[in-house]
Amino acid sequence: MLKNPATKYRAFAPIKLTDRTWPDAVITKPPVWCSVDLRDGNQALIEPMDMDRKLRMFKTLVAIGFKEIEIGFPSASQVEFDFTRKLIEENLIPDDVTVQVLTQAREHLIERTFEALQGVPKAIVHLYNATAPIMREVVLGMSEDEIVQLASKNAQLFKDYAAKQPDTKWTFEYSPEMYSDTELAFSKRVVDAVTAVWQPTPEHKCIINLPTTVEHSTPNIFADMVEWSHRHLERRDSIVLSVHPHNDRGTGTATAELALMAGADRLEGCLFGNGERTGNLDIVNVALNMYIQGVDPELDFSNIDEIKRTVEHCNQLPVHPRHPYVGELVFTSFSGSHQDAIKKAFSARKEGEIWDMPYLPIDPMDLGRSYEAVIRVNSQSGKGGISYLLESEYKVALPRKLQIEFSQVVQKTMDAEGTEMSAKDIWAIFQREYRIEEAAPAYKLGGDGSETSVDARIQKGASTVQVQGQGSGPIEAFIDAMHRATGKEVQVLDYAEHAIGGGAGALAMAYVEVAVDGQRAWGVGQNPNIVTASIKAILSGMERAGVDLTQLPSTAQSPVEA
């Protein structure tokens, strides 16, 4: 790279629009959306779509709610021509959808284009020719007057060929290709010449499309260009002002949004930003940006994963895992502090409230995504993420201090293995660490009402230990029994419980923090009976605090009744 890039590259000149109004504008309604996936997106593919893939994409675009769809470049290839004919002859175009086709400013291509559209009820025919200085002077070798004459002549051909098919409702569109690199005064001259031929009216408008064919400027400069054109074009009340941003600088979304603020009425783009080089405008991105500002985009992305699968199949290109709104990881937090904030906000939120969630600009459910992937655990995660997965997938709600203890257990495993852990992996560690699957001891409760006695039989491997104790309730009685059996001071420091499920199949979860001769540890028990779950939790905690129950004196007495 050059130490002084100014010797090779020049800065894009700003527009002297000192009274610009777009910075104060607010987007309050959706634009007219036009998908160009089947034309601009298709021509950028390594392997252009065949008929089956084109039809699948078309049906998906219709289902999403696009009312204007550019279906191809019928004069460019037989496949493009045949697909246009297929849609028309098989009556596959819904009544509320207008198809659009593109053609260069050459008579034989225009003729072929109108031939492809014979019998279509309504259509947009899109004319373009290059206008930028580099194209005029180097590529085409034409003067400004010749460029204007070329555009006007072919605009008249549009009228002539359309007149031969009076049963079709025609809309004409013109793009000064490379508008983003064209002098504003000259782009106005060309566009005004075209609309002078077409003579659009407020009742029957034409479309003037302003493309950032190659993105060279910051989005604010392009917004100035659009506002200038919005103010100065003749017959503006008879024009639908459209923009077609590309993404060479990675700012296509911002370019589109600022262009709407600057006076544009319509956007052309592709699903998830497919297109030449770095792609076209990502229409999904702009639409959902509006959605999270409370504006209905009038496009339906409520099954965004299915749309992504269709796009990936038709384009034979993957959607990046970090792509806004649709990527596999865009609603996922690995960071412990992020996870903790999300978990607390989910717990506090009530259904029907305004969506105000840390790190989640949109509710994944609105896009047909689940909360399963919102929090995933790796070495960067903390107690919040771990406890969230257990609660969301297994309905296990750990007390805060237990969350801290268990997260350290998971972290050790994570550090050793260095991989992401699923909810299933964490549940397996939880079961193993807290001995969830071990058999419950058989026990019998007694007492005279003022005091409870317990007689329990604990099976540990080949050893069977019988213990007895008394207390004010079952838990205190069992603690007394374990004190007598082990000779150790056993205390319950904290206790929590909750049910999982309801009815006959409900399970009780008990969480007990114990201290055994001052050594603290948590234990967990799971059982349909809450007393049994609590006893299991005490045994779990004692073993984790260092008590080896297999070393207690075994007994040969008959098991007590549970």
Coordinates of C-alpha atoms in Angstrom, one line a residue:
M1 CA 0.0 0.0 0.0
L2 CA 1.1 3.5 -0.8
K3 CA 2.4 5.7 2.0
N4 CA 0.6 8.6 0.3
P5 CA -2.5 7.2 -1.4
A6 CA -3.4 10.8 -2.5
T7 CA -0.9 10.4 -5.3
K8 CA -3.1 7.7 -6.8
Y9 CA -6.6 8.2 -5.4
R10 CA -8.6 11.4 -5.1
A11 CA -11.2 12.2 -2.5
F12 CA -14.8 12.4 -3.6
A13 CA -15.9 16.0 -3.9
P14 CA -18.7 17.0 -1.6
I15 CA -21.9 18.5 -2.9
K16 CA -22.4 22.2 -2.0
L17 CA -25.8 21.8 -0.6
T18 CA -25.7 24.1 2.4
D19 CA -29.4 24.1 3.0
R20 CA -29.8 20.3 3.0
T21 CA -32.9 19.0 4.9
W22 CA -32.3 15.3 5.0
P23 CA -30.4 15.2 8.3
D24 CA -33.6 16.2 10.1
A25 CA -35.9 13.8 8.2
V26 CA -37.3 10.6 9.9
I27 CA -38.3 7.5 8.0
T28 CA -41.9 6.9 9.0
K29 CA -43.2 4.7 6.1
P30 CA -41.7 2.0 3.9
P31 CA -40.5 2.8 0.4
V32 CA -41.6 1.0 -2.7
W33 CA -39.5 -2.1 -2.6
C34 CA -38.1 -3.7 -5.8
S35 CA -36.2 -7.0 -5.6
V36 CA -33.5 -7.4 -8.2
D37 CA -32.4 -10.9 -7.0
L38 CA -33.4 -12.5 -10.2
R39 CA -31.5 -10.0 -12.4
D40 CA -28.7 -8.1 -10.7
G41 CA -28.3 -10.7 -8.1
N42 CA -28.4 -13.6 -10.6
Q43 CA -25.9 -12.0 -13.0
A44 CA -23.4 -11.9 -10.1
L45 CA -23.5 -15.6 -9.3
I46 CA -20.7 -18.0 -10.1
E47 CA -23.4 -20.3 -11.5
P48 CA -26.5 -18.4 -12.6
M49 CA -29.8 -19.8 -11.6
D50 CA -31.5 -22.4 -13.7
M51 CA -35.3 -22.3 -14.3
D52 CA -36.1 -24.3 -11.2
R53 CA -34.1 -22.1 -8.9
K54 CA -35.4 -18.9 -10.5
L55 CA -38.9 -20.0 -10.0
R56 CA -38.3 -20.9 -6.4
M57 CA -36.7 -17.5 -5.8
F58 CA -39.7 -15.8 -7.5
K59 CA -42.2 -17.6 -5.4
T60 CA -40.3 -16.7 -2.2
L61 CA -40.2 -13.0 -3.2
V62 CA -43.9 -13.0 -3.8
A63 CA -44.5 -14.7 -0.4
I64 CA -42.4 -12.1 1.4
G65 CA -44.6 -9.4 -0.1
F66 CA -42.6 -7.7 -2.9
K67 CA -44.9 -6.0 -5.4
E68 CA -42.2 -5.1 -7.9
I69 CA -39.8 -7.9 -8.9
E70 CA -37.1 -7.5 -11.6
I71 CA -37.2 -11.0 -13.1
G72 CA -34.4 -10.8 -15.6
F73 CA -32.6 -9.4 -18.6
P74 CA -34.6 -11.3 -21.3
S75 CA -32.5 -10.0 -24.2
A76 CA -29.3 -11.3 -22.6
S77 CA -29.8 -15.1 -22.8
Q78 CA -32.3 -17.7 -23.7
V79 CA -32.8 -18.8 -20.1
E80 CA -33.7 -15.2 -19.2
F81 CA -36.1 -15.0 -22.1
D82 CA -37.7 -18.4 -21.4
F83 CA -38.2 -17.6 -17.7
T84 CA -40.0 -14.4 -18.6
R85 CA -42.3 -16.3 -21.0
K86 CA -42.9 -19.1 -18.4
L87 CA -44.2 -16.6 -15.8
I88 CA -46.5 -15.0 -18.3
E89 CA -47.7 -18.1 -20.2
E90 CA -48.3 -20.2 -17.0
N91 CA -50.0 -17.2 -15.3
L92 CA -47.6 -17.3 -12.4
I93 CA -47.6 -13.6 -11.7
P94 CA -50.1 -12.6 -9.0
D95 CA -52.4 -9.7 -9.9
D96 CA -50.8 -7.4 -7.3
V97 CA -47.2 -8.0 -8.5
T98 CA -45.5 -6.1 -11.3
V99 CA -42.6 -7.7 -13.0
Q100 CA -39.7 -5.7 -14.2
V101 CA -37.1 -6.4 -16.9
L102 CA -33.9 -4.6 -17.8
T103 CA -32.5 -3.7 -21.2
Q104 CA -29.5 -1.6 -22.5
A105 CA -30.1 1.3 -24.8
R106 CA -29.9 -0.7 -28.1
E107 CA -32.8 -1.2 -30.4
H108 CA -32.4 -4.9 -31.1
L109 CA -32.2 -5.5 -27.3
I110 CA -35.3 -3.4 -26.7
E111 CA -37.2 -5.2 -29.4
R112 CA -36.3 -8.6 -27.9
T113 CA -37.3 -7.3 -24.4
F114 CA -40.8 -6.3 -25.5
E115 CA -41.1 -9.5 -27.4
A116 CA -40.5 -11.4 -24.2
L117 CA -43.2 -9.4 -22.4
Q118 CA -46.0 -10.1 -24.9
G119 CA -49.2 -10.8 -23.1
V120 CA -48.1 -9.6 -19.7
P121 CA -50.9 -7.6 -17.9
K122 CA -48.4 -5.0 -16.5
A123 CA -44.7 -4.6 -16.5
I124 CA -41.9 -2.2 -15.7
V125 CA -39.4 -1.9 -18.6
H126 CA -36.0 -0.6 -17.3
L127 CA -33.7 1.3 -19.7
Y128 CA -30.1 2.2 -18.8
N129 CA -27.0 3.8 -20.4
A130 CA -23.8 5.0 -18.9
T131 CA -23.4 8.7 -18.1
A132 CA -20.2 9.1 -16.0
P133 CA -17.1 10.9 -17.5
I134 CA -14.9 7.8 -17.5
M135 CA -17.6 5.9 -19.5
R136 CA -18.3 8.8 -21.9
E137 CA -14.6 9.6 -22.6
V138 CA -12.8 6.3 -22.3
V139 CA -15.3 3.4 -22.8
L140 CA -17.9 4.8 -25.2
G141 CA -16.0 7.7 -26.8
M142 CA -19.1 9.8 -26.8
S143 CA -19.7 13.5 -26.0
E144 CA -22.3 14.7 -23.6
D145 CA -24.6 15.6 -26.5
E146 CA -24.3 12.1 -27.9
I147 CA -25.1 10.5 -24.6
V148 CA -28.3 12.7 -24.3
Q149 CA -29.2 11.8 -27.8
L150 CA -28.7 8.1 -27.1
A151 CA -30.9 8.2 -24.0
S152 CA -33.7 10.2 -25.8
K153 CA -33.7 8.0 -28.9
N154 CA -34.1 4.8 -26.9
A155 CA -36.7 6.3 -24.6
Q156 CA -38.7 7.0 -27.8
L157 CA -38.2 3.3 -28.8
F158 CA -39.8 2.3 -25.5
K159 CA -42.9 4.3 -26.4
D160 CA -43.0 2.9 -29.9
Y161 CA -42.8 -0.7 -28.9
A162 CA -45.1 -0.3 -25.9
A163 CA -47.8 1.2 -28.3
K164 CA -47.8 -2.1 -30.2
Q165 CA -49.0 -3.9 -27.1
P166 CA -51.8 -1.6 -25.8
D167 CA -53.4 -4.2 -23.6
T168 CA -50.4 -4.1 -21.2
K169 CA -50.1 -1.5 -18.5
W170 CA -46.6 -0.2 -19.0
T171 CA -44.3 1.7 -16.6
F172 CA -41.0 3.0 -17.9
E173 CA -37.9 3.2 -15.8
Y174 CA -34.6 4.9 -16.6
S175 CA -31.2 4.6 -14.9
P176 CA -28.3 7.0 -15.7
E177 CA -25.8 4.2 -15.0
M178 CA -22.9 5.3 -12.7
Y179 CA -25.1 8.2 -11.5
S180 CA -22.8 8.1 -8.4
D181 CA -19.9 9.2 -10.6
T182 CA -21.8 11.6 -12.9
E183 CA -21.8 15.3 -12.6
L184 CA -25.2 16.3 -11.1
A185 CA -25.9 18.9 -13.8
F186 CA -25.3 16.3 -16.5
S187 CA -27.3 13.6 -14.9
K188 CA -30.2 16.1 -14.6
R189 CA -29.8 16.9 -18.3
V190 CA -30.0 13.3 -19.3
V191 CA -32.9 12.4 -17.0
D192 CA -34.9 15.5 -18.1
A193 CA -34.4 14.5 -21.7
V194 CA -35.8 11.1 -21.1
T195 CA -38.8 12.3 -19.2
A196 CA -39.4 14.9 -21.9
V197 CA -39.9 12.0 -24.3
W198 CA -42.0 9.9 -21.9
Q199 CA -44.1 12.7 -20.6
P200 CA -45.1 11.0 -17.4
T201 CA -48.0 12.4 -15.3
P202 CA -48.9 12.3 -11.6
E203 CA -51.4 9.7 -12.5
H204 CA -49.0 7.6 -14.6
K205 CA -45.5 8.1 -13.3
C206 CA -42.2 6.9 -14.6
I207 CA -39.4 5.6 -12.4
I208 CA -36.0 7.4 -12.4
N209 CA -33.5 5.2 -10.7
L210 CA -30.2 6.6 -9.3
P211 CA -27.7 3.9 -8.8
T212 CA -24.5 4.0 -6.8
T213 CA -23.1 1.7 -9.5
V214 CA -19.8 1.9 -7.7
E215 CA -19.8 3.3 -4.2
H216 CA -17.1 6.0 -3.9
S217 CA -18.5 8.5 -1.4
T218 CA -19.7 8.5 2.1
P219 CA -23.4 8.0 2.5
N220 CA -24.0 11.6 3.5
I221 CA -22.6 12.9 0.2
F222 CA -24.8 10.5 -1.8
A223 CA -27.8 11.8 0.3
D224 CA -26.8 15.3 -0.8
M225 CA -26.8 14.1 -4.4
V226 CA -30.3 12.6 -4.1
E227 CA -31.7 15.7 -2.4
W228 CA -30.2 17.9 -5.1
S229 CA -31.8 15.7 -7.8
H230 CA -35.1 15.5 -5.8
R231 CA -35.2 19.3 -5.9
H232 CA -34.0 20.0 -9.5
L233 CA -35.4 17.2 -11.8
E234 CA -38.1 18.4 -14.1
R235 CA -41.6 16.7 -13.8
R236 CA -40.7 15.6 -10.2
D237 CA -44.4 15.2 -9.3
S238 CA -44.6 12.6 -12.1
I239 CA -41.5 10.6 -11.1
V240 CA -41.0 7.8 -8.6
L241 CA -37.5 8.5 -7.5
S242 CA -35.6 5.3 -6.9
V243 CA -32.1 4.4 -5.7
H244 CA -30.0 1.3 -6.3
P245 CA -27.1 1.2 -3.9
H246 CA -24.1 -1.1 -4.2
N247 CA -21.9 -1.9 -1.2
D248 CA -18.3 -1.3 -2.4
R249 CA -17.5 0.8 0.8
G250 CA -19.6 -1.4 3.0
T251 CA -22.1 1.3 3.6
G252 CA -25.0 0.3 1.2
T253 CA -27.5 0.2 4.0
A254 CA -26.7 3.7 5.3
T255 CA -26.7 5.0 1.7
A256 CA -30.2 3.7 1.2
E257 CA -31.6 5.0 4.5
L258 CA -30.1 8.5 4.0
A259 CA -31.3 8.5 0.4
L260 CA -34.9 7.8 1.6
M261 CA -34.5 10.7 4.1
A262 CA -33.3 12.8 1.1
G263 CA -36.4 12.3 -1.0
A264 CA -36.1 8.9 -2.6
D265 CA -39.4 6.9 -2.9
R266 CA -38.2 3.5 -3.9
L267 CA -35.3 1.1 -3.2
E268 CA -33.9 -1.7 -5.4
G269 CA -31.8 -4.4 -3.8
C270 CA -31.4 -8.1 -3.0
L271 CA -32.1 -10.4 -0.1
F272 CA -29.1 -10.4 2.2
G273 CA -27.2 -8.2 -0.1
N274 CA -26.2 -10.5 -2.9
G275 CA -24.8 -8.8 -6.0
E276 CA -21.7 -8.0 -8.0
R277 CA -18.5 -7.3 -6.1
T278 CA -19.5 -6.6 -2.5
G279 CA -23.1 -6.9 -3.4
N280 CA -26.3 -4.8 -3.7
L281 CA -28.3 -3.2 -1.0
D282 CA -29.5 -5.7 1.5
I283 CA -33.3 -5.1 1.5
V284 CA -33.8 -7.3 4.5
N285 CA -31.4 -5.2 6.5
V286 CA -33.2 -1.9 5.7
A287 CA -36.7 -3.4 6.2
L288 CA -35.9 -4.8 9.6
N289 CA -34.1 -1.6 10.6
M290 CA -37.4 0.1 10.0
Y291 CA -39.3 -2.6 11.9
I292 CA -37.3 -2.1 15.1
Q293 CA -38.1 1.6 14.8
G294 CA -41.8 0.8 14.9
V295 CA -42.4 1.1 11.2
D296 CA -44.1 -1.7 9.3
P297 CA -41.9 -2.5 6.3
E298 CA -44.8 -4.3 4.6
L299 CA -42.5 -7.3 3.9
D300 CA -42.8 -10.5 5.9
F301 CA -39.6 -12.0 7.3
S302 CA -41.4 -14.0 10.1
N303 CA -39.7 -17.2 8.8
I304 CA -36.3 -15.8 8.1
D305 CA -34.5 -19.1 8.4
E306 CA -36.5 -20.6 5.6
I307 CA -35.9 -17.6 3.4
K308 CA -32.2 -17.9 4.1
R309 CA -32.3 -21.6 3.0
T310 CA -34.0 -20.6 -0.2
V311 CA -31.5 -17.8 -0.9
E312 CA -28.5 -20.1 -0.2
H313 CA -30.0 -22.8 -2.5
C314 CA -30.8 -20.5 -5.3
N315 CA -27.6 -18.5 -5.2
Q316 CA -25.3 -21.4 -4.2
L317 CA -23.7 -19.0 -1.8
P318 CA -23.7 -19.1 2.0
V319 CA -25.1 -16.3 4.2
H320 CA -22.4 -15.3 6.7
P321 CA -23.0 -16.3 10.4
R322 CA -22.7 -12.7 11.4
H323 CA -25.0 -11.2 8.8
P324 CA -27.5 -8.8 10.4
Y325 CA -30.8 -10.3 11.5
V326 CA -30.3 -13.7 9.7
G327 CA -26.8 -15.0 10.5
E328 CA -26.6 -18.1 12.7
L329 CA -24.8 -16.2 15.4
V330 CA -26.4 -12.7 15.4
F331 CA -28.6 -13.3 18.4
T332 CA -25.9 -15.2 20.3
S333 CA -24.0 -14.0 23.3
F334 CA -20.9 -15.8 24.5
S335 CA -19.7 -13.1 26.8
G336 CA -20.5 -13.8 30.5
S337 CA -21.5 -10.2 31.3
H338 CA -23.7 -10.0 28.2
Q339 CA -25.3 -13.3 29.2
D340 CA -26.0 -12.2 32.7
A341 CA -27.7 -9.0 31.5
I342 CA -29.8 -10.9 29.0
K343 CA -30.9 -13.5 31.5
K344 CA -31.9 -10.8 34.0
A345 CA -33.8 -8.8 31.4
F346 CA -35.7 -11.8 30.2
S347 CA -36.7 -12.6 33.8
A348 CA -37.9 -9.1 34.4
R349 CA -39.8 -8.6 31.1
K350 CA -43.6 -9.0 30.9
E351 CA -45.4 -10.1 27.8
G352 CA -46.7 -7.1 25.8
E353 CA -44.2 -4.6 27.1
I354 CA -42.1 -2.5 24.7
W355 CA -39.0 -4.6 23.6
D356 CA -36.1 -3.2 25.6
M357 CA -33.5 -5.9 25.9
P358 CA -29.7 -5.6 26.3
Y359 CA -27.8 -6.8 23.2
L360 CA -30.9 -7.9 21.3
P361 CA -32.3 -5.1 19.1
I362 CA -35.1 -7.3 17.8
D363 CA -37.1 -10.2 19.4
P364 CA -35.8 -13.3 17.6
M365 CA -39.3 -14.8 17.9
D366 CA -40.6 -12.1 15.4
L367 CA -38.4 -13.7 12.8
G368 CA -39.3 -17.2 13.6
R369 CA -36.1 -17.8 15.5
S370 CA -36.1 -19.4 19.0
Y371 CA -34.3 -18.2 22.1
E372 CA -32.3 -21.4 22.1
A373 CA -29.3 -19.8 20.4
V374 CA -29.5 -16.5 22.3
I375 CA -27.0 -17.7 24.9
R376 CA -24.2 -20.1 24.1
V377 CA -21.4 -21.1 26.3
N378 CA -17.7 -21.1 25.7
S379 CA -14.6 -20.1 27.6
Q380 CA -15.8 -16.4 27.5
S381 CA -19.0 -17.3 29.3
G382 CA -20.1 -16.9 32.9
K383 CA -22.7 -18.0 35.3
G384 CA -25.5 -16.1 33.5
G385 CA -25.1 -18.0 30.3
I386 CA -24.7 -21.4 32.0
S387 CA -27.8 -21.0 34.2
Y388 CA -29.8 -19.5 31.3
L389 CA -29.3 -22.7 29.2
L390 CA -30.2 -25.0 32.1
E391 CA -33.3 -22.9 32.8
S392 CA -34.4 -22.5 29.2
E393 CA -33.8 -26.1 28.1
Y394 CA -34.2 -28.1 31.3
K395 CA -36.3 -25.8 33.5
V396 CA -33.7 -25.9 36.3
A397 CA -33.5 -22.6 38.1
L398 CA -30.3 -22.5 40.1
P399 CA -30.0 -20.2 43.2
R400 CA -27.4 -17.4 42.5
K401 CA -24.7 -18.8 44.8
L402 CA -25.1 -22.2 43.1
Q403 CA -24.8 -20.5 39.7
I404 CA -21.4 -19.2 40.8
E405 CA -20.2 -22.6 42.1
F406 CA -21.4 -24.5 39.1
S407 CA -20.0 -22.0 36.6
Q408 CA -16.6 -22.7 38.0
V409 CA -17.1 -26.4 37.5
V410 CA -18.1 -25.8 33.8
Q411 CA -15.2 -23.4 33.3
K412 CA -12.7 -26.0 34.3
T413 CA -14.1 -28.4 31.8
M414 CA -14.2 -25.6 29.2
D415 CA -10.6 -24.7 29.8
A416 CA -9.5 -28.3 29.4
E417 CA -11.5 -29.0 26.2
G418 CA -11.5 -25.5 24.6
T419 CA -14.8 -25.9 22.8
E420 CA -18.3 -24.5 22.9
M421 CA -20.7 -26.4 25.1
S422 CA -24.4 -27.0 24.3
A423 CA -27.2 -27.1 26.8
K424 CA -27.0 -30.9 26.6
D425 CA -23.3 -30.8 27.4
I426 CA -23.8 -28.6 30.5
W427 CA -26.7 -30.7 31.7
A428 CA -24.5 -33.8 31.5
I429 CA -21.9 -32.0 33.6
F430 CA -24.6 -30.9 36.1
Q431 CA -26.0 -34.4 36.4
R432 CA -22.5 -35.9 37.0
E433 CA -21.3 -33.2 39.4
Y434 CA -24.3 -33.3 41.6
R435 CA -25.1 -37.0 41.3
I436 CA -28.6 -36.3 40.0
E437 CA -29.2 -39.8 38.7
E438 CA -28.1 -41.7 41.9
A439 CA -30.9 -43.7 43.5
A440 CA -32.8 -42.1 46.3
P441 CA -32.3 -43.6 49.8
A442 CA -35.2 -45.7 51.3
Y443 CA -36.5 -44.0 54.4
K444 CA -39.4 -44.0 56.9
L445 CA -40.6 -41.0 58.8
G446 CA -42.2 -41.1 62.3
G447 CA -42.8 -38.8 65.2
D448 CA -45.4 -37.6 67.7
G449 CA -46.2 -34.3 66.0
S450 CA -43.8 -32.2 68.0
E451 CA -40.7 -34.0 66.6
T452 CA -39.9 -36.0 63.5
S453 CA -37.8 -39.1 63.3
V454 CA -36.2 -40.6 60.3
D455 CA -34.9 -44.1 59.6
A456 CA -33.1 -44.2 56.3
R457 CA -31.1 -46.8 54.3
I458 CA -28.4 -45.4 52.0
Q459 CA -27.0 -47.5 49.3
K460 CA -23.5 -46.6 48.1
G461 CA -21.9 -49.1 45.8
A462 CA -21.6 -52.4 47.7
S463 CA -22.2 -50.6 51.0
T464 CA -25.5 -50.2 52.7
V465 CA -25.6 -47.7 55.6
Q466 CA -28.6 -47.3 57.9
V467 CA -29.0 -44.0 59.7
Q468 CA -31.5 -42.6 62.3
G469 CA -32.1 -39.1 63.6
Q470 CA -34.6 -36.7 65.0
G471 CA -35.5 -33.1 64.5
S472 CA -38.3 -30.6 64.1
G473 CA -38.9 -31.7 60.5
P474 CA -37.7 -34.3 57.9
I475 CA -34.7 -32.2 56.8
E476 CA -33.5 -31.5 60.3
A477 CA -34.0 -35.1 61.3
F478 CA -32.0 -36.3 58.4
I479 CA -29.2 -33.8 59.1
D480 CA -29.1 -35.2 62.7
A481 CA -28.9 -38.7 61.3
M482 CA -25.9 -37.9 59.1
H483 CA -24.2 -36.2 62.1
R484 CA -24.6 -39.3 64.2
A485 CA -23.4 -41.5 61.3
T486 CA -20.4 -39.5 60.3
G487 CA -19.4 -37.8 63.6
K488 CA -19.2 -34.5 61.6
E489 CA -20.9 -31.2 62.2
V490 CA -23.4 -30.9 59.4
Q491 CA -25.3 -27.6 58.8
V492 CA -27.8 -26.4 56.2
L493 CA -26.8 -22.9 55.1
D494 CA -29.2 -22.3 52.3
Y495 CA -32.2 -24.1 50.8
A496 CA -34.3 -23.6 47.6
E497 CA -36.8 -25.7 45.8
H498 CA -39.1 -25.6 42.8
A499 CA -41.2 -27.9 40.6
I500 CA -40.6 -28.9 37.0
G501 CA -43.8 -29.6 35.2
G502 CA -47.2 -30.2 36.7
G503 CA -49.6 -33.0 37.6
A504 CA -48.6 -36.6 38.1
G505 CA -45.4 -36.2 36.1
A506 CA -44.1 -33.2 38.1
L507 CA -40.6 -33.3 39.5
A508 CA -39.3 -31.5 42.6
M509 CA -35.9 -29.9 42.5
A510 CA -34.1 -29.2 45.8
Y511 CA -31.0 -27.2 46.2
V512 CA -29.1 -27.3 49.6
E513 CA -26.0 -25.6 50.6
V514 CA -24.4 -27.5 53.4
A515 CA -21.3 -27.1 55.6
V516 CA -19.5 -30.2 56.9
D517 CA -17.1 -29.3 59.6
G518 CA -17.0 -25.8 58.0
Q519 CA -16.5 -27.1 54.4
R520 CA -19.2 -25.6 52.3
A521 CA -20.7 -27.1 49.2
W522 CA -24.0 -27.2 47.3
G523 CA -26.0 -30.3 46.7
V524 CA -28.9 -31.0 44.3
G525 CA -31.7 -33.5 44.4
Q526 CA -34.4 -34.4 41.9
N527 CA -37.4 -36.6 42.7
P528 CA -41.2 -36.5 42.4
N529 CA -41.3 -36.2 46.2
I530 CA -39.9 -33.0 47.6
V531 CA -38.7 -34.6 50.9
T532 CA -36.8 -37.3 48.9
A533 CA -35.4 -34.6 46.6
S534 CA -34.2 -32.7 49.7
I535 CA -32.5 -35.8 51.2
K536 CA -30.8 -36.5 47.9
A537 CA -29.6 -32.8 47.9
I538 CA -28.1 -33.2 51.4
L539 CA -26.2 -36.3 50.4
S540 CA -25.0 -34.7 47.2
G541 CA -23.7 -31.7 49.1
M542 CA -22.0 -33.8 51.8
E543 CA -20.2 -35.9 49.2
R544 CA -19.1 -32.8 47.4
A545 CA -17.9 -31.4 50.7
G546 CA -15.6 -34.4 51.1
V547 CA -17.6 -37.0 53.0
D548 CA -17.0 -40.5 51.6
L549 CA -20.3 -42.4 52.4
T550 CA -18.8 -45.7 51.2
Q551 CA -16.4 -45.6 54.3
L552 CA -19.3 -45.4 56.8
P553 CA -19.9 -48.6 58.8
S554 CA -22.2 -50.8 56.7
T555 CA -25.2 -52.6 58.2
A556 CA -27.0 -55.8 57.3
Q557 CA -30.5 -54.8 58.5
S558 CA -33.5 -55.1 56.3
P559 CA -34.2 -52.0 54.2
V560 CA -36.8 -49.6 55.7
E561 CA -39.9 -48.8 53.7
A562 CA -39.9 -45.7 51.7

